[in-house]
Coordinates of C-alpha atoms and ligand atoms in Angstrom, one line a residue:
M1 CA -34.0 -30.8 18.7
N2 CA -33.7 -34.6 18.7
R3 CA -30.0 -34.7 18.5
T4 CA -27.4 -32.0 19.3
H5 CA -26.1 -30.0 16.3
H6 CA -22.7 -29.3 15.9
I7 CA -21.8 -25.5 15.0
A8 CA -18.5 -23.9 13.8
V9 CA -18.0 -20.4 14.8
I10 CA -14.9 -18.5 13.2
D11 CA -14.6 -14.8 14.1
D12 CA -11.5 -12.8 14.8
E13 CA -13.0 -10.6 17.1
R14 CA -12.7 -12.4 20.4
E15 CA -15.6 -10.7 22.3
S16 CA -17.9 -11.5 19.1
L17 CA -16.7 -14.9 19.2
A18 CA -17.3 -15.6 22.3
A19 CA -20.7 -13.7 22.8
I20 CA -21.9 -15.8 19.8
S21 CA -20.4 -18.9 21.1
R22 CA -21.9 -18.7 24.5
A23 CA -25.7 -17.6 23.3
L24 CA -25.3 -20.6 21.2
R25 CA -24.2 -23.2 24.0
R26 CA -26.9 -21.8 26.4
V27 CA -29.5 -23.2 24.4
G28 CA -27.9 -26.5 23.8
Y29 CA -25.9 -26.6 20.5
Q30 CA -22.4 -28.2 20.8
V31 CA -20.1 -25.5 19.5
D32 CA -16.2 -25.0 18.4
S33 CA -14.8 -21.8 18.3
Y34 CA -12.1 -20.2 15.9
E35 CA -10.4 -16.9 16.4
D36 CA -7.9 -18.0 13.5
S37 CA -9.9 -18.2 10.1
R38 CA -6.2 -19.9 9.1
Q39 CA -6.5 -22.5 11.9
A40 CA -9.9 -23.5 10.8
M41 CA -8.7 -23.8 7.4
A42 CA -5.9 -26.0 8.6
Q43 CA -8.7 -28.5 9.8
L44 CA -10.9 -28.5 7.3
E45 CA -11.4 -32.0 7.4
R46 CA -13.0 -31.8 10.9
F47 CA -16.0 -29.6 9.1
K48 CA -17.2 -32.7 7.6
Q49 CA -19.1 -33.1 11.0
F50 CA -20.5 -29.7 11.2
D51 CA -24.0 -28.9 10.9
L52 CA -23.9 -25.3 10.3
V53 CA -20.7 -23.2 10.2
I54 CA -21.0 -19.5 11.2
T55 CA -18.5 -17.4 10.0
D56 CA -17.6 -13.6 10.2
L57 CA -17.1 -12.2 6.6
K58 CA -14.0 -9.6 7.2
M59 CA -11.1 -11.5 8.6
P60 CA -7.6 -11.1 7.4
R61 CA -5.9 -13.4 5.3
V62 CA -8.5 -16.2 5.2
T63 CA -11.9 -14.2 4.5
G64 CA -15.7 -15.8 5.3
M65 CA -15.7 -16.0 1.8
D66 CA -12.7 -18.5 1.4
L67 CA -14.0 -20.4 4.0
L68 CA -17.6 -20.5 2.5
R69 CA -16.0 -22.0 -0.4
A70 CA -14.0 -24.3 1.4
V71 CA -16.4 -25.7 3.6
R72 CA -19.0 -26.1 0.4
S73 CA -16.2 -28.3 -0.9
V74 CA -15.6 -31.0 1.9
N75 CA -19.2 -30.8 3.2
P76 CA -22.0 -29.5 1.1
E77 CA -24.7 -30.3 3.5
A78 CA -23.6 -27.7 6.2
G79 CA -25.4 -24.6 6.6
V80 CA -23.6 -21.4 6.2
L81 CA -24.5 -18.2 8.2
M82 CA -22.1 -15.3 7.6
V83 CA -21.8 -12.5 10.0
T84 CA -21.0 -9.2 8.9
G85 CA -20.2 -5.7 9.7
H86 CA -21.3 -2.5 8.4
G87 CA -20.6 -1.7 4.9
T88 CA -20.2 -5.1 3.8
V89 CA -23.7 -6.1 2.6
E90 CA -23.1 -6.0 -0.8
T91 CA -20.4 -9.0 -0.2
A92 CA -23.0 -10.6 1.9
V93 CA -25.2 -10.7 -0.8
E94 CA -22.4 -12.1 -2.9
A95 CA -22.0 -14.7 -0.5
M96 CA -25.9 -15.8 -0.6
R97 CA -25.4 -16.2 -4.3
L98 CA -22.1 -18.3 -3.8
G99 CA -24.3 -20.8 -1.4
A100 CA -24.5 -19.2 1.9
D101 CA -27.8 -19.6 3.6
D102 CA -28.3 -16.6 5.1
Y103 CA -26.1 -13.8 6.9
I104 CA -26.8 -11.5 9.8
L105 CA -25.3 -8.1 10.2
K106 CA -23.2 -6.6 13.6
P107 CA -23.7 -5.5 15.8
L108 CA -25.3 -8.8 16.2
D109 CA -28.9 -9.2 17.9
L110 CA -28.4 -12.5 19.6
F111 CA -31.8 -13.3 19.6
E112 CA -32.1 -12.9 16.0
L113 CA -28.9 -14.9 15.8
R114 CA -30.8 -17.9 17.4
D115 CA -33.7 -17.6 15.4
R116 CA -31.7 -17.6 11.9
V117 CA -29.4 -20.5 13.2
R118 CA -32.6 -22.8 14.0
Q119 CA -33.8 -21.7 10.8
I120 CA -31.1 -22.7 8.8
L121 CA -30.8 -26.1 10.7
E122 CA -34.7 -26.8 10.2
S123 CA -34.5 -26.0 6.5
R124 CA -31.0 -28.5 6.2
A125 CA -32.9 -31.0 7.9
P126 CA -33.5 -34.5 5.7
G127 CA -36.6 -34.4 4.3
A128 CA -36.8 -30.6 4.1
R129 CA -34.3 -30.4 1.4
G130 CA -35.8 -30.2 -2.1
A131 CA -39.2 -29.8 -1.0
D132 CA -38.3 -26.3 0.8
P133 CA -40.5 -24.0 -0.5
S134 CA -38.9 -21.1 1.1
G135 CA -36.2 -21.0 -1.7
R136 CA -33.0 -21.9 0.4
S137 CA -32.3 -23.5 -2.7
H138 CA -28.8 -22.1 -3.9
G139 CA -27.7 -20.6 -7.0
V140 CA -28.5 -17.7 -9.1
G141 CA -32.0 -16.8 -9.4
A142 CA -33.5 -18.9 -6.6
T143 CA -36.7 -17.4 -5.9
R144 CA -37.3 -16.6 -1.9
I145 CA -40.4 -16.3 -0.5
L146 CA -39.9 -14.4 2.8
G147 CA -42.8 -15.0 5.7
D148 CA -42.3 -16.2 9.4
S149 CA -46.0 -15.1 10.0
P150 CA -48.0 -18.1 10.6
V151 CA -50.4 -17.4 7.8
M152 CA -47.0 -17.2 5.3
Q153 CA -46.1 -20.9 6.9
D154 CA -49.3 -22.3 6.3
L155 CA -49.3 -20.9 3.0
L156 CA -45.5 -22.4 2.3
E157 CA -46.7 -25.4 3.8
Q158 CA -49.4 -26.1 1.2
L159 CA -47.4 -24.9 -1.6
A160 CA -44.9 -27.9 -0.6
T161 CA -47.6 -30.4 -1.0
V162 CA -49.1 -29.4 -3.9
A163 CA -46.0 -28.1 -5.9
P164 CA -44.7 -31.9 -7.0
T165 CA -48.0 -32.8 -8.1
R166 CA -49.3 -31.8 -11.9
S167 CA -52.5 -30.3 -10.2
T168 CA -54.0 -26.9 -11.2
V169 CA -53.5 -24.2 -8.9
L170 CA -55.8 -21.3 -8.4
L171 CA -53.9 -18.2 -6.6
L172 CA -56.0 -15.7 -5.1
G173 CA -54.6 -12.6 -3.5
E174 CA -54.7 -8.9 -3.8
S175 CA -52.7 -6.8 -6.6
G176 CA -49.0 -7.2 -5.3
S177 CA -49.4 -9.5 -2.6
G178 CA -47.1 -12.2 -4.0
K179 CA -48.9 -14.2 -6.6
D180 CA -46.3 -14.3 -9.2
L181 CA -43.8 -15.4 -6.6
V182 CA -45.6 -18.1 -5.2
A183 CA -46.6 -19.6 -9.3
Q184 CA -42.8 -19.2 -9.7
T185 CA -42.2 -21.4 -6.4
I186 CA -44.7 -23.8 -7.2
H187 CA -42.7 -24.5 -10.5
E188 CA -39.3 -24.4 -8.9
N189 CA -40.1 -26.7 -6.3
S190 CA -42.1 -29.1 -8.9
P191 CA -40.6 -31.7 -11.3
R192 CA -40.9 -29.7 -13.9
R193 CA -38.6 -26.9 -12.7
D194 CA -35.7 -27.8 -15.5
R195 CA -38.5 -26.9 -18.0
N196 CA -40.4 -23.8 -19.1
F197 CA -42.2 -21.4 -16.4
L198 CA -44.6 -19.1 -19.0
P199 CA -46.4 -16.6 -17.7
L200 CA -49.2 -15.0 -19.8
N201 CA -51.5 -12.2 -18.7
C202 CA -55.1 -12.7 -19.9
A203 CA -55.9 -9.3 -19.4
A204 CA -53.6 -7.4 -21.5
L205 CA -54.3 -9.1 -24.7
S206 CA -57.5 -8.7 -27.3
P207 CA -59.6 -12.3 -27.7
T208 CA -58.0 -13.0 -30.9
L209 CA -54.4 -12.2 -29.9
L210 CA -54.8 -14.3 -26.7
E211 CA -56.0 -17.2 -28.7
S212 CA -53.1 -17.1 -31.0
E213 CA -50.7 -16.6 -27.9
L214 CA -52.1 -19.6 -26.0
F215 CA -52.7 -21.9 -28.8
G216 CA -50.3 -20.7 -31.8
H217 CA -51.2 -20.2 -35.4
E218 CA -50.4 -22.1 -38.5
A219 CA -48.8 -20.0 -41.5
G220 CA -52.1 -18.1 -43.2
A221 CA -54.4 -19.0 -40.6
F222 CA -55.3 -15.0 -40.5
T223 CA -54.3 -12.0 -42.1
G224 CA -50.8 -11.1 -41.1
A225 CA -49.6 -14.7 -39.6
R226 CA -47.0 -15.1 -42.2
Q227 CA -45.3 -17.9 -40.4
R228 CA -46.3 -20.7 -37.9
R229 CA -46.1 -19.7 -34.5
L230 CA -45.9 -21.7 -31.6
G231 CA -48.5 -21.0 -28.6
K232 CA -47.6 -20.3 -24.7
L233 CA -49.3 -23.8 -23.9
E234 CA -47.2 -25.7 -26.5
L235 CA -43.8 -24.1 -25.4
A236 CA -44.9 -25.1 -21.6
D237 CA -44.9 -28.5 -22.8
R238 CA -43.9 -30.7 -19.8
G239 CA -43.4 -27.3 -18.1
T240 CA -45.5 -24.5 -16.5
L241 CA -48.1 -22.0 -17.4
F242 CA -49.0 -19.1 -15.5
L243 CA -52.2 -17.6 -16.6
D244 CA -52.4 -14.2 -14.8
E245 CA -55.7 -12.0 -14.2
I246 CA -57.8 -15.5 -15.3
G247 CA -60.7 -13.4 -14.2
E248 CA -60.4 -11.1 -17.1
M249 CA -60.1 -13.8 -19.8
P250 CA -62.9 -13.4 -22.6
P251 CA -65.7 -15.7 -22.5
E252 CA -64.8 -17.4 -25.7
M253 CA -61.2 -18.4 -24.6
Q254 CA -62.7 -19.6 -21.5
V255 CA -64.6 -22.3 -23.3
K256 CA -61.4 -23.2 -25.2
L257 CA -59.3 -23.5 -22.1
L258 CA -61.6 -25.6 -20.4
R259 CA -61.4 -28.1 -23.2
F260 CA -57.9 -28.1 -23.2
L261 CA -58.0 -28.9 -19.3
E262 CA -60.1 -31.8 -20.1
T263 CA -58.8 -33.3 -22.9
R264 CA -55.0 -32.3 -22.6
E265 CA -55.0 -31.3 -26.2
I266 CA -55.1 -28.1 -28.5
M267 CA -55.3 -27.0 -31.8
R268 CA -53.2 -24.1 -33.1
V269 CA -55.2 -21.7 -34.9
G270 CA -56.0 -22.5 -38.4
G271 CA -54.2 -26.1 -37.8
N272 CA -55.9 -29.3 -38.2
A273 CA -53.9 -31.7 -36.3
P274 CA -54.6 -32.1 -32.4
L275 CA -51.4 -31.6 -30.4
N276 CA -51.1 -33.4 -27.1
L277 CA -49.4 -31.6 -24.2
D278 CA -48.4 -31.8 -20.7
V279 CA -49.0 -28.5 -19.3
R280 CA -49.4 -27.8 -15.7
L281 CA -51.6 -24.7 -15.5
I282 CA -51.0 -22.3 -12.6
A283 CA -54.2 -19.4 -12.7
A284 CA -54.3 -16.1 -10.3
T285 CA -56.7 -13.6 -10.1
N286 CA -57.0 -10.5 -7.7
R287 CA -60.7 -10.3 -8.8
D288 CA -63.3 -11.7 -6.5
L289 CA -64.2 -14.6 -8.6
A290 CA -67.3 -15.4 -6.5
Q291 CA -68.8 -12.0 -8.1
A292 CA -67.9 -12.6 -11.5
L293 CA -69.8 -16.3 -11.5
S294 CA -72.6 -14.7 -10.6
Q295 CA -72.7 -11.9 -13.2
G296 CA -72.0 -14.5 -15.6
S297 CA -68.8 -13.1 -16.9
F298 CA -67.0 -16.1 -15.8
R299 CA -67.8 -19.7 -16.3
T300 CA -68.9 -21.6 -13.8
D301 CA -67.5 -25.3 -15.3
L302 CA -64.1 -23.6 -15.7
Y303 CA -63.8 -22.0 -12.3
Y304 CA -64.8 -25.5 -10.6
R305 CA -62.0 -26.9 -12.6
L306 CA -59.4 -24.4 -11.9
R307 CA -60.2 -24.1 -8.1
V308 CA -59.6 -27.8 -7.1
V309 CA -56.2 -26.7 -5.3
T310 CA -56.9 -22.9 -4.2
L311 CA -54.1 -20.9 -2.5
R312 CA -54.4 -17.9 -0.7
V313 CA -51.9 -15.3 -0.9
P314 CA -52.8 -13.0 2.4
P315 CA -52.4 -9.3 2.2
L316 CA -49.6 -7.6 3.9
R317 CA -51.9 -6.0 6.5
D318 CA -52.7 -9.5 7.8
R319 CA -49.1 -10.4 8.5
T320 CA -47.4 -7.4 9.9
G321 CA -44.8 -9.5 11.6
D322 CA -43.5 -10.1 8.0
I323 CA -42.6 -6.5 7.3
P324 CA -39.7 -5.6 9.2
R325 CA -38.1 -8.5 7.7
L326 CA -39.3 -7.7 4.1
A327 CA -38.4 -4.3 4.6
W328 CA -34.6 -5.0 5.4
S329 CA -34.2 -7.4 2.3
F330 CA -35.6 -5.2 0.0
V331 CA -33.1 -2.3 1.7
E332 CA -30.2 -4.9 1.2
V333 CA -31.1 -5.7 -2.4
F334 CA -31.4 -2.2 -3.3
A335 CA -28.3 -0.7 -1.4
A336 CA -26.6 -3.2 -3.6
E337 CA -27.8 -2.2 -6.7
H338 CA -27.5 1.6 -6.0
R339 CA -24.3 1.1 -4.6
K340 CA -25.6 2.7 -1.1
R341 CA -24.1 1.7 2.6
I342 CA -27.3 1.4 4.4
S343 CA -26.9 -0.1 8.4
R344 CA -29.8 1.0 10.2
L345 CA -33.4 1.6 9.9
E346 CA -34.9 4.0 12.6
P347 CA -37.3 2.2 14.9
E348 CA -39.9 5.0 14.6
L349 CA -39.8 4.2 10.8
L350 CA -40.2 0.6 11.4
D351 CA -43.1 1.4 13.6
R352 CA -44.6 3.4 11.0
L353 CA -44.1 0.7 8.2
V354 CA -45.7 -2.1 10.3
Q355 CA -48.8 0.2 11.2
H356 CA -49.4 1.3 7.7
S357 CA -52.3 -0.6 5.4
W358 CA -50.3 -1.6 2.6
P359 CA -53.1 -1.5 0.0
G360 CA -50.4 -2.5 -2.6
N361 CA -49.1 -5.1 -0.6
V362 CA -45.3 -6.3 -0.7
R363 CA -45.0 -4.4 -4.1
E364 CA -46.1 -1.2 -2.3
L365 CA -43.2 -2.0 0.3
R366 CA -40.6 -2.9 -2.0
N367 CA -41.3 0.4 -4.1
L368 CA -40.8 2.7 -1.1
M369 CA -37.8 0.9 0.3
E370 CA -36.1 1.5 -3.1
S371 CA -37.2 4.8 -3.0
L372 CA -36.3 5.5 0.5
V373 CA -32.7 4.0 -0.5
V374 CA -32.2 5.7 -3.5
F375 CA -32.9 9.3 -1.8
S376 CA -30.8 8.1 1.5
K377 CA -27.8 10.7 2.5
G378 CA -26.3 8.7 5.3
D379 CA -26.3 5.1 6.6
T380 CA -30.0 5.2 8.4
L381 CA -33.2 5.5 6.7
R382 CA -35.5 7.6 9.2
M383 CA -38.8 8.2 9.7
G384 CA -38.5 11.7 8.4
D385 CA -37.9 10.3 4.6
L386 CA -41.1 8.7 4.2
P387 CA -43.5 10.8 1.9
P388 CA -46.2 12.7 4.0
E389 CA -49.0 10.4 3.3
L390 CA -47.2 7.4 4.9
R391 CA -46.1 9.6 7.9
I392 CA -49.7 10.1 8.9
G393 CA -51.0 7.2 7.2
Q394 CA -54.2 5.2 9.0
P395 CA -53.0 2.1 11.1
A396 CA -53.9 -1.4 9.4
A397 CA -57.4 -2.3 9.8
T398 CA -56.7 -5.2 11.7
A399 CA -53.9 -3.8 14.1
S400 CA -55.8 -4.5 17.5
Q401 CA -56.1 -1.8 19.8
A402 CA -55.0 -3.7 23.1
V403 CA -51.8 -4.6 21.1
P404 CA -49.0 -2.0 21.9
P405 CA -48.7 -0.5 18.4
R406 CA -44.9 0.3 18.5
F407 CA -42.2 -2.1 16.9
P408 CA -39.2 -1.1 19.0
D409 CA -36.9 -2.7 16.6
L410 CA -35.6 -5.6 14.8
N411 CA -35.4 -7.9 17.9
L412 CA -37.3 -11.1 16.7
D413 CA -38.2 -11.7 20.4
T414 CA -40.4 -8.5 20.1
I415 CA -41.9 -9.3 17.3
E416 CA -42.9 -12.9 18.4
R417 CA -44.3 -11.1 21.6
Q418 CA -46.6 -8.8 19.5
A419 CA -47.9 -11.7 17.4
V420 CA -48.4 -13.8 20.3
L421 CA -50.6 -10.8 21.9
Q422 CA -52.3 -10.2 18.3
A423 CA -53.2 -13.7 18.4
L424 CA -54.7 -13.4 21.9
E425 CA -56.7 -10.5 21.2
R426 CA -58.2 -12.1 17.7
S427 CA -59.0 -15.2 19.5
Q428 CA -60.5 -13.0 22.3
G429 CA -58.1 -14.8 25.0
N430 CA -58.9 -18.3 23.7
R431 CA -55.6 -19.8 23.8
Q432 CA -56.3 -23.3 22.0
R433 CA -57.2 -20.9 19.2
A434 CA -54.4 -18.3 19.7
A435 CA -52.2 -21.1 19.5
Q436 CA -53.4 -22.6 16.2
L437 CA -53.4 -18.8 14.5
L438 CA -49.7 -18.8 15.6
G439 CA -49.3 -22.3 14.0
M440 CA -48.0 -23.4 17.6
G441 CA -49.1 -26.0 20.1
L442 CA -51.0 -25.1 23.0
R443 CA -48.0 -26.1 25.7
T444 CA -45.0 -23.9 23.5
L445 CA -48.0 -20.7 23.7
Q446 CA -48.5 -21.6 27.4
K447 CA -44.6 -21.4 28.1
K448 CA -44.3 -18.4 26.0
L449 CA -46.7 -16.6 27.8
K450 CA -45.2 -17.2 30.9
E451 CA -41.7 -16.4 29.8
Y452 CA -43.2 -13.0 28.8
G453 CA -45.1 -12.7 32.1
L454 CA -48.1 -12.1 30.4
T455 CA -51.8 -13.1 31.1
T456 CA -54.7 -13.4 29.0
R457 CA -58.0 -12.5 29.8
R458 CA -60.7 -15.0 31.3
Q459 CA -61.5 -17.8 28.7
Q460 CA -64.2 -17.5 26.4
Ligands
ATP501 N1 -43.1 -13.2 0.6 C1 -42.5 -12.4 -0.5 N2 -41.3 -12.5 0.2 C2 -40.4 -11.7 -1.1 N3 -40.9 -11.0 -2.0 C3 -41.8 -10.7 -2.2 C4 -42.9 -11.6 -1.4 N4 -44.0 -11.1 -1.9 C5 -44.2 -10.5 -3.0 N5 -42.6 -10.3 -3.0 C6 -42.2 -9.3 -4.1 O1 -43.4 -8.1 -4.1 C7 -43.2 -7.7 -5.9 C8 -44.9 -8.1 -5.9 O2 -45.2 -9.6 -5.9 P1 -45.7 -10.3 -7.0 O3 -45.7 -9.7 -8.5 O4 -45.9 -11.3 -6.9 O5 -47.2 -10.0 -6.7 P2 -48.8 -10.4 -7.3 O6 -49.6 -10.6 -6.6 O7 -48.1 -11.0 -8.8 O8 -49.4 -8.8 -7.9 P3 -50.4 -8.7 -9.2 O9 -51.9 -9.0 -8.7 O10 -50.6 -7.0 -9.1 O11 -49.9 -9.3 -10.4 C9 -42.5 -8.6 -6.5 O12 -41.0 -8.0 -6.5 C10 -42.3 -9.8 -5.4 O13 -40.8 -10.5 -5.4
MG502 MG1 -48.9 -10.9 -10.7

């Protein structure tokens, strides 16, 4: 922290107010606390100076939502973190829509609280805004890639660099790992965000249809083409075209796409006037393109053209640290959608989720959480609610033997500790490499090891 951040905490429960304020002061923040939200409202002018406002949602007379709106009106730069008790998740989701940065459930885990606070302050630091690919942008429909793991942080960093350019991007990743989401996020963080983002699945159409989908056609170009139809490329002019499953694109279309990338011109099918277009292309595949190249089903020249900027979306089993947060976020979304109140995930269930190998990646996790929410009876999701095949599934291929397989709860400290252990295991005790894997400096790692009372194996 290069300057002391100033935080306001508003909570009508005296004990919770004291605990939050104390936890934040202890790590060096300057904190003003308000037990009465009306008093906070009365001093709204003061809120211009806060970097972050943490407010309870349910308070008499002036609620957290009222405060959120008021704070936003005097200080749009301030971060807002909502604190909410059981059963108000829906309102919290609504608060996010209205511009809160995040929310956290009671009973509070103070470690988690501090982590969220740090994340919000970092994402709102000057320079972080606008280019923040985690989508802490506000407003309806803002996409949000969740991922605190080092591999995802790497990806988000690359994404932030690439997004503002016009470079063609190739996304590689297993099915369900988040390629669509990444493509959208690139678009939303580019100067093209106000123009179209159009996806086109290359595997879903016959070659002829694909051609007319991409390039459009003139009236009478072929039987059935009664009217002129604009293609996706033309519709994505000054925007972004997302070509999914590019590995399945038929060879004759590959030639035409290559020609477009070289000339930036298209011709509608049956037309004779070239159109000059400014389209940013993002292509994705879950196939091994190198293999397709060697088999000759994918053109080398097109491949080289596409792969200049290649982003790899890691499979979920390589970022198990993200699983609890992802699981919770899906629970929240589906609980709101299906009007359920879920306030707790049983630790055993979380353990199991972390250990599963997730061949279907985030999509599989998302679908599972939806079905758990839909069939839930009480306010807790339990291990016993899992389908039998998941209850006894194989541990993730990369889960290391030396790492305790349990994930006792959502405590971020515990998760961090496990990530540190895994990194050391993978780097065979080499701290320098482990620090790299974790995306932290060597000294930070050493500090953490000391904190945890961990010793490593001899350096190799
Ligand atoms: N990091 C993430 N944070 C939050 N949600 C995610 C994340 N990654 C993926 N998802 C969600 O998981 C689901 C699957 O992701 P997506 O459709 O982007 O995968 P994909 O790689 O395009 O899959 P496919 O290869 O099958 O097209 C979507 O609902 C998406 O919003
Ligand atoms: Mg996809």
